[in-house]
Amino acid sequence: ALASTAALAQAFPGDKPVTLVVPFAAGGPTDRVARDLAEALRKPLGGNVVVENAAGAGGTIGAMKVARAKPDGHTLLVWHIGMASTAGLYRKLQFNALNDFDYLGMINDVPMTLIGSPKLPANTYRDFENYIRANSGKINLAHAGLGSASHLCGLMWQSAIKLNTAMTTIPFSGTAPAMTNLVGGQVDVMCDQTTNTTAQIEGGRVKAFAVTTEKPLSGHKLLKDYPSLAEMGLKGFNLTIWHGLNGPKGLPADVAKKLNDALKVALKDPEFIKKQEGLGAIVVNDKRVTPEGHKAFVGAEITKLKAVIDAAGQFAD
Ligand code: MLT
């Protein structure tokens, strides 16, 4: 049964803050999820919950930091599909996604949007794709490093449209700095999570062309107007990003239970749900909120994405 919030607050050693490590720059989609979650965890954990950004190498630097942290429950990782994509992409990764972490629950599912610089002379996906084809040698795509969600989506999209020459891809420490360059017109295109793009689209600072989910986001007041890539002829294109919470391997069982109980309270927090849904994200409320469900899901994602990455002929040393 869920420990009561008050009992949790007393039980968990709140003297030291619980740090949620975000393996990307501040201000991006992963950071957004972590800050909203930190807010929702403060009450059930009864203490400080802070966010620390440790960016680099597509998220693997921050992940490594947590894999090597003391397993006392005070250093946790908020990561995403990159946990699975990097497992298939990096040939020499300093950690194993399934064995070097103690899985806690999952947090949310987040759609992605294909967006472009305001300078692009295209307003519909069809015009956009035609423009890309006509200028394929001159287009650059921004992402948050090899194995990031934005990199993975860019890879899948380029494979799906079978461009004769690949685009120049430009890595950033997260899609917050990448977005600044896109809005400024220094880069042309990016595939990024709705938690980061909704405000920019609404503000008219970028052009939006499509969503990456199988079907359009008919339930979202703004994003419902954009077609899915699958509808635009990219057969079977279906990509949703997810975020999960992990600790280093070796968390004491009682600490892991308290953290999972606190996470379950946070995921039911109406404020948290409202914030996430406003940004197009869906808070997880299925068996993936359990450590076993989360780990099994990541295992399946590693296998699925390895095939995608191999098909794209990509790897990272
Ligand atoms: C990514 O994987 O693209 C990251 O989510 C970007 C970010 O959070 O900054």
Short mmCIF file of C-alpha atoms and ligand atoms in Angstrom, two decimals:
data_model
loop_
_atom_site.label_atom_id
_atom_site.label_comp_id
_atom_site.label_asym_id
_atom_site.label_seq_id
_atom_site.Cartn_x
_atom_site.Cartn_y
_atom_site.Cartn_z
CA ALA A 1 0.00 0.00 0.00
CA LEU A 2 1.14 3.53 -0.57
CA ALA A 3 2.87 4.90 2.50
CA SER A 4 0.99 8.03 3.57
CA THR A 5 2.55 11.26 2.44
CA ALA A 6 3.27 12.30 6.03
CA ALA A 7 4.84 8.93 6.86
CA LEU A 8 6.96 9.16 3.72
CA ALA A 9 8.07 12.67 4.59
CA GLN A 10 9.29 11.51 8.01
CA ALA A 11 10.78 8.27 6.78
CA PHE A 12 12.93 9.45 3.93
CA PRO A 13 16.17 11.04 5.19
CA GLY A 14 15.24 14.57 4.08
CA ASP A 15 18.37 16.06 5.58
CA LYS A 16 20.25 15.82 2.29
CA PRO A 17 18.50 16.92 -0.92
CA VAL A 18 17.42 14.33 -3.44
CA THR A 19 19.13 15.36 -6.68
CA LEU A 20 17.46 14.58 -9.99
CA VAL A 21 20.25 14.51 -12.57
CA VAL A 22 19.16 15.67 -16.05
CA PRO A 23 21.68 14.59 -18.72
CA PHE A 24 20.91 17.60 -20.96
CA ALA A 25 21.20 21.38 -20.71
CA ALA A 26 18.73 23.34 -18.58
CA GLY A 27 15.59 24.57 -20.26
CA GLY A 28 15.02 21.58 -22.55
CA PRO A 29 12.28 18.94 -22.50
CA THR A 30 14.03 16.53 -20.13
CA ASP A 31 14.80 19.40 -17.78
CA ARG A 32 11.12 20.46 -17.96
CA VAL A 33 9.93 16.99 -16.94
CA ALA A 34 12.47 16.81 -14.11
CA ARG A 35 11.58 20.24 -12.69
CA ASP A 36 7.87 19.49 -12.78
CA LEU A 37 8.56 16.11 -11.13
CA ALA A 38 10.85 17.67 -8.50
CA GLU A 39 8.01 20.01 -7.56
CA ALA A 40 5.59 17.09 -7.21
CA LEU A 41 8.09 14.99 -5.19
CA ARG A 42 8.85 17.67 -2.58
CA LYS A 43 5.70 16.99 -0.60
CA PRO A 44 5.87 13.15 -0.48
CA LEU A 45 9.63 13.18 0.16
CA GLY A 46 9.29 15.94 2.70
CA GLY A 47 12.56 17.48 1.82
CA ASN A 48 14.64 19.18 -0.79
CA VAL A 49 14.38 17.83 -4.29
CA VAL A 50 16.74 19.62 -6.65
CA VAL A 51 17.60 19.29 -10.35
CA GLU A 52 21.16 19.19 -11.60
CA ASN A 53 22.05 19.36 -15.30
CA ALA A 54 24.96 17.19 -16.41
CA ALA A 55 24.96 17.40 -20.23
CA GLY A 56 27.11 15.84 -22.93
CA ALA A 57 27.51 12.92 -25.32
CA GLY A 58 23.82 12.53 -26.04
CA GLY A 59 22.93 12.15 -22.37
CA THR A 60 25.47 9.43 -21.54
CA ILE A 61 27.68 11.72 -19.41
CA GLY A 62 24.88 12.43 -16.95
CA ALA A 63 23.77 8.80 -16.99
CA MET A 64 27.30 7.69 -16.15
CA LYS A 65 27.41 10.15 -13.25
CA VAL A 66 24.34 8.50 -11.71
CA ALA A 67 25.50 4.95 -12.48
CA ARG A 68 28.63 5.75 -10.43
CA ALA A 69 26.87 7.66 -7.62
CA LYS A 70 26.46 6.33 -4.08
CA PRO A 71 23.28 4.15 -4.07
CA ASP A 72 21.71 6.02 -1.12
CA GLY A 73 18.66 7.36 -2.94
CA HIS A 74 19.90 10.96 -2.98
CA THR A 75 21.15 10.91 -6.59
CA LEU A 76 18.64 9.84 -9.22
CA LEU A 77 18.53 10.00 -13.02
CA VAL A 78 15.69 11.46 -15.09
CA TRP A 79 16.34 10.15 -18.57
CA HIS A 80 14.36 8.93 -21.53
CA ILE A 81 14.37 6.86 -24.69
CA GLY A 82 18.04 7.78 -24.97
CA MET A 83 18.68 5.08 -22.34
CA ALA A 84 17.61 2.57 -24.99
CA SER A 85 18.93 4.28 -28.15
CA THR A 86 22.44 4.83 -26.75
CA ALA A 87 22.64 1.14 -25.79
CA GLY A 88 22.45 0.30 -29.50
CA LEU A 89 24.41 3.28 -30.80
CA TYR A 90 27.55 3.55 -28.64
CA ARG A 91 30.08 0.80 -29.08
CA LYS A 92 32.01 1.67 -25.92
CA LEU A 93 29.46 2.78 -23.33
CA GLN A 94 30.76 2.99 -19.75
CA PHE A 95 27.54 1.57 -18.31
CA ASN A 96 24.93 -1.05 -19.11
CA ALA A 97 21.41 0.39 -19.27
CA LEU A 98 19.79 -2.68 -17.71
CA ASN A 99 22.41 -3.79 -15.19
CA ASP A 100 23.99 -0.61 -13.80
CA PHE A 101 20.82 1.06 -12.53
CA ASP A 102 18.14 0.26 -10.01
CA TYR A 103 14.95 1.04 -11.90
CA LEU A 104 12.28 3.10 -10.20
CA GLY A 105 9.04 3.93 -12.02
CA MET A 106 8.42 5.61 -15.38
CA ILE A 107 7.11 9.16 -15.59
CA ASN A 108 5.46 10.06 -18.89
CA ASP A 109 5.10 9.56 -22.63
CA VAL A 110 5.83 12.57 -24.85
CA PRO A 111 5.08 13.03 -28.55
CA MET A 112 7.53 14.81 -30.85
CA THR A 113 7.02 17.49 -33.46
CA LEU A 114 8.96 18.14 -36.66
CA ILE A 115 9.66 21.89 -36.64
CA GLY A 116 11.57 24.33 -38.83
CA SER A 117 13.21 27.72 -38.83
CA PRO A 118 10.85 30.65 -39.40
CA LYS A 119 12.97 31.43 -42.49
CA LEU A 120 11.91 28.21 -44.27
CA PRO A 121 9.72 28.95 -47.33
CA ALA A 122 7.27 26.16 -46.41
CA ASN A 123 4.14 26.01 -44.29
CA THR A 124 2.77 22.53 -44.87
CA TYR A 125 4.60 19.23 -44.39
CA ARG A 126 4.30 18.53 -48.14
CA ASP A 127 5.95 21.86 -49.08
CA PHE A 128 8.56 21.29 -46.35
CA GLU A 129 9.53 17.85 -47.64
CA ASN A 130 9.70 19.11 -51.22
CA TYR A 131 11.93 21.97 -50.09
CA ILE A 132 14.19 19.55 -48.22
CA ARG A 133 14.51 17.34 -51.31
CA ALA A 134 15.27 20.30 -53.55
CA ASN A 135 17.95 21.56 -51.14
CA SER A 136 19.09 18.36 -49.46
CA GLY A 137 22.81 19.23 -49.57
CA LYS A 138 22.20 22.58 -47.85
CA ILE A 139 19.92 21.61 -44.97
CA ASN A 140 21.11 21.20 -41.37
CA LEU A 141 19.27 19.38 -38.61
CA ALA A 142 19.87 20.21 -34.94
CA HIS A 143 19.82 17.61 -32.16
CA ALA A 144 20.99 17.07 -28.58
CA GLY A 145 23.86 14.69 -29.27
CA LEU A 146 24.25 11.14 -30.57
CA GLY A 147 21.57 8.97 -29.03
CA SER A 148 19.36 11.83 -27.87
CA ALA A 149 15.65 11.73 -28.66
CA SER A 150 16.05 14.54 -31.18
CA HIS A 151 18.94 12.69 -32.85
CA LEU A 152 16.99 9.42 -32.97
CA CYS A 153 13.94 11.13 -34.47
CA GLY A 154 16.11 12.92 -37.04
CA LEU A 155 17.69 9.60 -37.98
CA MET A 156 14.33 7.87 -38.37
CA TRP A 157 12.85 10.72 -40.37
CA GLN A 158 15.81 10.92 -42.78
CA SER A 159 15.68 7.14 -43.30
CA ALA A 160 11.93 7.31 -43.92
CA ILE A 161 12.12 10.06 -46.58
CA LYS A 162 15.06 8.34 -48.27
CA LEU A 163 16.99 11.51 -48.94
CA ASN A 164 19.74 11.00 -51.52
CA THR A 165 22.24 12.98 -49.42
CA ALA A 166 22.04 12.99 -45.66
CA MET A 167 21.57 16.36 -43.94
CA THR A 168 24.31 18.02 -41.97
CA THR A 169 23.44 17.30 -38.34
CA ILE A 170 24.51 19.74 -35.62
CA PRO A 171 24.75 18.52 -32.00
CA PHE A 172 23.97 20.75 -29.01
CA SER A 173 24.09 20.07 -25.26
CA GLY A 174 20.31 19.92 -25.31
CA THR A 175 17.37 21.04 -27.39
CA ALA A 176 17.09 24.28 -25.43
CA PRO A 177 20.26 25.72 -27.02
CA ALA A 178 19.31 24.00 -30.28
CA MET A 179 15.92 25.74 -30.19
CA THR A 180 17.59 29.13 -29.76
CA ASN A 181 19.53 28.47 -32.98
CA LEU A 182 16.43 27.25 -34.80
CA VAL A 183 14.38 30.31 -33.82
CA GLY A 184 17.34 32.44 -34.91
CA GLY A 185 17.51 30.67 -38.26
CA GLN A 186 21.04 29.36 -37.73
CA VAL A 187 19.77 25.80 -38.15
CA ASP A 188 16.93 24.64 -40.41
CA VAL A 189 15.08 21.73 -38.85
CA MET A 190 14.68 19.79 -35.61
CA CYS A 191 12.54 17.01 -34.24
CA ASP A 192 11.82 17.76 -30.59
CA GLN A 193 9.42 16.88 -27.83
CA THR A 194 6.17 18.77 -27.45
CA THR A 195 7.20 19.69 -23.88
CA ASN A 196 9.75 22.02 -25.52
CA THR A 197 8.10 22.92 -28.81
CA THR A 198 4.47 23.71 -27.87
CA ALA A 199 5.27 27.18 -26.52
CA GLN A 200 7.48 28.03 -29.53
CA ILE A 201 4.83 26.85 -32.01
CA GLU A 202 2.10 28.75 -30.15
CA GLY A 203 4.32 31.84 -30.14
CA GLY A 204 4.92 31.57 -33.89
CA ARG A 205 8.70 31.45 -33.34
CA VAL A 206 9.11 28.21 -35.31
CA LYS A 207 7.17 26.48 -38.07
CA ALA A 208 5.54 23.15 -37.21
CA PHE A 209 4.99 20.54 -39.90
CA ALA A 210 3.99 17.23 -38.35
CA VAL A 211 3.86 15.09 -35.23
CA THR A 212 5.77 11.82 -34.89
CA THR A 213 3.00 9.77 -33.23
CA GLU A 214 1.11 7.32 -35.41
CA LYS A 215 -2.02 9.47 -35.23
CA PRO A 216 -2.45 13.24 -34.88
CA LEU A 217 -2.77 14.60 -31.34
CA SER A 218 -6.50 15.22 -31.71
CA GLY A 219 -6.90 15.89 -27.98
CA HIS A 220 -4.46 18.81 -27.84
CA LYS A 221 -5.90 22.28 -28.52
CA LEU A 222 -2.87 23.46 -30.51
CA LEU A 223 -1.14 20.31 -31.78
CA LYS A 224 -4.34 18.72 -33.14
CA ASP A 225 -3.91 20.79 -36.32
CA TYR A 226 -0.75 18.98 -37.43
CA PRO A 227 -0.71 15.73 -39.43
CA SER A 228 1.25 12.70 -38.32
CA LEU A 229 4.26 11.71 -40.44
CA ALA A 230 2.53 8.36 -41.01
CA GLU A 231 -0.40 10.23 -42.61
CA MET A 232 2.08 12.14 -44.77
CA GLY A 233 3.19 8.92 -46.41
CA LEU A 234 5.98 7.82 -44.03
CA LYS A 235 4.46 4.35 -43.57
CA GLY A 236 4.52 3.11 -40.00
CA PHE A 237 6.35 6.14 -38.61
CA ASN A 238 5.52 6.09 -34.94
CA LEU A 239 7.79 7.61 -32.29
CA THR A 240 6.85 8.59 -28.73
CA ILE A 241 9.48 9.61 -26.20
CA TRP A 242 9.19 8.41 -22.62
CA HIS A 243 10.91 9.45 -19.38
CA GLY A 244 11.82 7.25 -16.43
CA LEU A 245 13.40 7.56 -13.00
CA ASN A 246 16.43 5.47 -12.07
CA GLY A 247 18.88 5.18 -9.21
CA PRO A 248 22.36 3.69 -9.22
CA LYS A 249 22.54 -0.07 -8.74
CA GLY A 250 22.36 -1.13 -5.08
CA LEU A 251 19.60 1.04 -3.57
CA PRO A 252 18.56 -0.40 -0.21
CA ALA A 253 15.11 -1.99 -0.61
CA ASP A 254 13.42 0.35 1.89
CA VAL A 255 14.86 3.42 0.16
CA ALA A 256 13.74 2.16 -3.26
CA LYS A 257 10.25 1.51 -1.89
CA LYS A 258 10.02 4.99 -0.36
CA LEU A 259 11.15 6.56 -3.63
CA ASN A 260 8.67 4.52 -5.65
CA ASP A 261 5.85 5.36 -3.25
CA ALA A 262 6.77 9.05 -3.49
CA LEU A 263 6.85 8.79 -7.30
CA LYS A 264 3.37 7.24 -7.34
CA VAL A 265 2.07 10.11 -5.21
CA ALA A 266 3.75 12.64 -7.55
CA LEU A 267 2.30 11.03 -10.70
CA LYS A 268 -1.18 11.41 -9.23
CA ASP A 269 -0.60 15.06 -8.31
CA PRO A 270 -3.25 17.06 -10.25
CA GLU A 271 -0.83 20.00 -10.67
CA PHE A 272 1.82 17.73 -12.20
CA ILE A 273 -0.69 16.08 -14.53
CA LYS A 274 -2.10 19.46 -15.64
CA LYS A 275 1.37 20.83 -16.43
CA GLN A 276 2.37 17.73 -18.37
CA GLU A 277 -0.88 17.46 -20.34
CA GLY A 278 -0.72 21.16 -21.19
CA LEU A 279 2.58 20.40 -22.91
CA GLY A 280 1.22 17.40 -24.81
CA ALA A 281 2.73 14.79 -22.48
CA ILE A 282 0.79 11.90 -20.91
CA VAL A 283 1.63 10.86 -17.35
CA VAL A 284 2.24 7.11 -17.12
CA ASN A 285 -0.46 5.22 -15.21
CA ASP A 286 0.12 1.63 -16.29
CA LYS A 287 2.42 -1.14 -15.06
CA ARG A 288 5.47 0.84 -16.22
CA VAL A 289 5.18 2.82 -12.96
CA THR A 290 6.65 -0.27 -11.28
CA PRO A 291 10.40 -0.94 -11.41
CA GLU A 292 9.80 -4.31 -13.08
CA GLY A 293 7.45 -2.84 -15.65
CA HIS A 294 9.86 0.02 -16.36
CA LYS A 295 12.87 -2.29 -16.76
CA ALA A 296 11.00 -4.74 -19.00
CA PHE A 297 9.81 -1.84 -21.17
CA VAL A 298 13.36 -0.46 -21.56
CA GLY A 299 14.65 -3.94 -22.44
CA ALA A 300 12.12 -4.18 -25.26
CA GLU A 301 12.94 -0.63 -26.43
CA ILE A 302 16.66 -1.48 -26.58
CA THR A 303 15.92 -4.37 -28.94
CA LYS A 304 13.49 -2.33 -31.06
CA LEU A 305 15.80 0.68 -31.42
CA LYS A 306 18.89 -1.42 -32.15
CA ALA A 307 17.14 -2.55 -35.34
CA VAL A 308 16.27 1.06 -36.24
CA ILE A 309 19.83 2.25 -35.61
CA ASP A 310 21.41 -0.64 -37.51
CA ALA A 311 19.03 -0.01 -40.43
CA ALA A 312 20.19 3.62 -40.49
CA GLY A 313 23.79 2.38 -40.51
CA GLN A 314 24.64 4.52 -37.50
CA PHE A 315 27.00 3.91 -34.61
CA ALA A 316 29.09 6.00 -32.24
CA ASP A 317 32.54 5.24 -30.93
C1 MLT B 1 16.82 15.00 -26.43
O1 MLT B 1 17.03 13.83 -26.24
O2 MLT B 1 16.65 15.55 -27.53
C2 MLT B 1 16.72 15.76 -25.19
O3 MLT B 1 15.49 15.50 -24.63
C3 MLT B 1 16.93 17.19 -25.37
C4 MLT B 1 16.79 17.90 -24.07
O4 MLT B 1 16.11 17.41 -23.15
O5 MLT B 1 17.39 18.96 -24.02
#
